[in-house]
CSV table of C-alpha atoms in Angstrom, one decimal:
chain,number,residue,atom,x,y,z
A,804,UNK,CA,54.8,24.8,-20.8
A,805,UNK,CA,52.7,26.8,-23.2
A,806,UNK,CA,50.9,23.0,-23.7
A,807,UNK,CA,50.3,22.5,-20.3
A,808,UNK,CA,48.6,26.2,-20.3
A,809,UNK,CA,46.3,25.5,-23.2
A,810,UNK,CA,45.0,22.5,-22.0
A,811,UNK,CA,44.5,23.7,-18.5
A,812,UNK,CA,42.6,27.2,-20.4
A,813,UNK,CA,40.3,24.2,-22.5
A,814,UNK,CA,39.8,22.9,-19.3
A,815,UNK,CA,38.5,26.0,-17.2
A,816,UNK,CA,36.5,27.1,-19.7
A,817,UNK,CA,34.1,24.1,-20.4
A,818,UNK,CA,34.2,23.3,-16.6
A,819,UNK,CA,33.1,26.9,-16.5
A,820,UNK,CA,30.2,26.5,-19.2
A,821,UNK,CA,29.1,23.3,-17.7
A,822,UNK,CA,28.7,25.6,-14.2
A,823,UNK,CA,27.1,28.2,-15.5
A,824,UNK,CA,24.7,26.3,-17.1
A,825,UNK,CA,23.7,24.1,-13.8
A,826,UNK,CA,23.4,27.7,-12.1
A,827,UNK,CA,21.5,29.0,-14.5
A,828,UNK,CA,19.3,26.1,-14.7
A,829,UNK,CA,18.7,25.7,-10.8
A,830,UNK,CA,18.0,29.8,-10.7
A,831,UNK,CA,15.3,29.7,-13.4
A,832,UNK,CA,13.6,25.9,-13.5
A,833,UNK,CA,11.9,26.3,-9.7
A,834,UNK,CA,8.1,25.7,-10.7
A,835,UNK,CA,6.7,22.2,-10.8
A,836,UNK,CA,7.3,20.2,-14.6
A,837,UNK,CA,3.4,20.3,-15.1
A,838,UNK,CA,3.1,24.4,-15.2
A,839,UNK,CA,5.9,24.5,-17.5
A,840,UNK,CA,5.6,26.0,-21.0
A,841,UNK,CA,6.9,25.5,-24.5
A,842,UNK,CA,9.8,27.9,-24.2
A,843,UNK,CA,10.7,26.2,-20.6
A,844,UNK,CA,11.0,22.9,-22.0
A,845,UNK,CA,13.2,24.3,-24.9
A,846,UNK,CA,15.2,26.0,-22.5
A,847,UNK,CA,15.8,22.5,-20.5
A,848,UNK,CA,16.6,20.8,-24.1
A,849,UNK,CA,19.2,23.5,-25.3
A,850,UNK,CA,20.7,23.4,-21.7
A,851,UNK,CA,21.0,19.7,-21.5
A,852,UNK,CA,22.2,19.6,-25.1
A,853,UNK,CA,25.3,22.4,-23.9
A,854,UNK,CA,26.2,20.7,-21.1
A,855,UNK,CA,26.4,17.3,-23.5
A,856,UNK,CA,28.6,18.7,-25.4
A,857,UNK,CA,30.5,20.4,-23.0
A,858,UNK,CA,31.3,17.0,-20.8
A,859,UNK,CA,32.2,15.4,-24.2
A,860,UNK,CA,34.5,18.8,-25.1
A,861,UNK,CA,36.1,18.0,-21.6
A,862,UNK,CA,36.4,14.3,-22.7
A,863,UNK,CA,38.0,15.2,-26.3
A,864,UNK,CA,40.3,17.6,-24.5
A,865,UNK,CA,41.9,14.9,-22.2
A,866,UNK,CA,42.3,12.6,-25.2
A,867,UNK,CA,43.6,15.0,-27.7
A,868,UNK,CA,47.0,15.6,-26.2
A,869,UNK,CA,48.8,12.9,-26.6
A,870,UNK,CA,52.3,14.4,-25.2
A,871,UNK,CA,51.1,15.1,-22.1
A,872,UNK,CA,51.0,12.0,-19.6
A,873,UNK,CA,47.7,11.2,-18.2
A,874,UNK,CA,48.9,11.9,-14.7
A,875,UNK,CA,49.8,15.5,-15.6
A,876,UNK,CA,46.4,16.1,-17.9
A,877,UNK,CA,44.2,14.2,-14.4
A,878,UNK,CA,46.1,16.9,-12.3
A,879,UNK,CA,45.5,19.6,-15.0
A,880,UNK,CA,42.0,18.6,-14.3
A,881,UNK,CA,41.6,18.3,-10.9
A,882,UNK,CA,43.3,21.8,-10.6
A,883,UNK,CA,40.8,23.8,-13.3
A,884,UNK,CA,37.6,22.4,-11.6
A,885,UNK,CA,38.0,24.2,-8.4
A,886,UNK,CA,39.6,26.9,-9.8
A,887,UNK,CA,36.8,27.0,-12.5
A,888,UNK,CA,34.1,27.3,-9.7
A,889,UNK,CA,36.0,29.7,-7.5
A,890,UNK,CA,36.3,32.4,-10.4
A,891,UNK,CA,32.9,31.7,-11.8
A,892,UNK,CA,31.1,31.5,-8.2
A,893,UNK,CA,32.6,34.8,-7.7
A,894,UNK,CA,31.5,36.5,-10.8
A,895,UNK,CA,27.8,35.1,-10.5
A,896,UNK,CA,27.9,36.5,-7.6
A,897,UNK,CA,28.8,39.9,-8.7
A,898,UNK,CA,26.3,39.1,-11.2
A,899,UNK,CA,23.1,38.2,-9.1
């Protein structure tokens, strides 16, 4: 059990990063690509190189534990992305 918890926690939380960065990325990136500045762009490189890592964090996770079948890790998954979106949608929205 305390497996099945640890992968669903590794789960929620780089679902969540990968989240928070799209809605952080759609709230600040509005003006056309031409008007953008230095710091924009380096903002849109560290963003798309966290949510690279993230998506292969997610991919690591699902291959790393081996005990677990892969129909119990796929439902792990499908369970912590909704879950993962409720919770964060909820506290962005606190937030904003």
């Amino acid at each position: 059990m305390k497996t099945y918890m640890k992968i669903f926690m590794y789960f929620f939380v780089m679902i969540a990063i990968f989240g928070m960065t799209s809605i952080y990325s759609s709230e600040n990136f509005q003006k056309p690509f031409n008007t953008l500045d230095i710091m924009d762009i380096s903002r849109i490189v560290l963003i798309g190189i966290i949510k690279l890592v993230s998506g292969l964090l997610i991919i690591d996770t699902y291959m790393r534990f081996n005990e677990i079948s892969n129909v119990k890790k796929t439902l792990l998954l499908v369970i912590a992305i909704p879950s993962s979106m409720a919770v964060f949608s909820f506290l962005t929205s606190i937030y904003f």
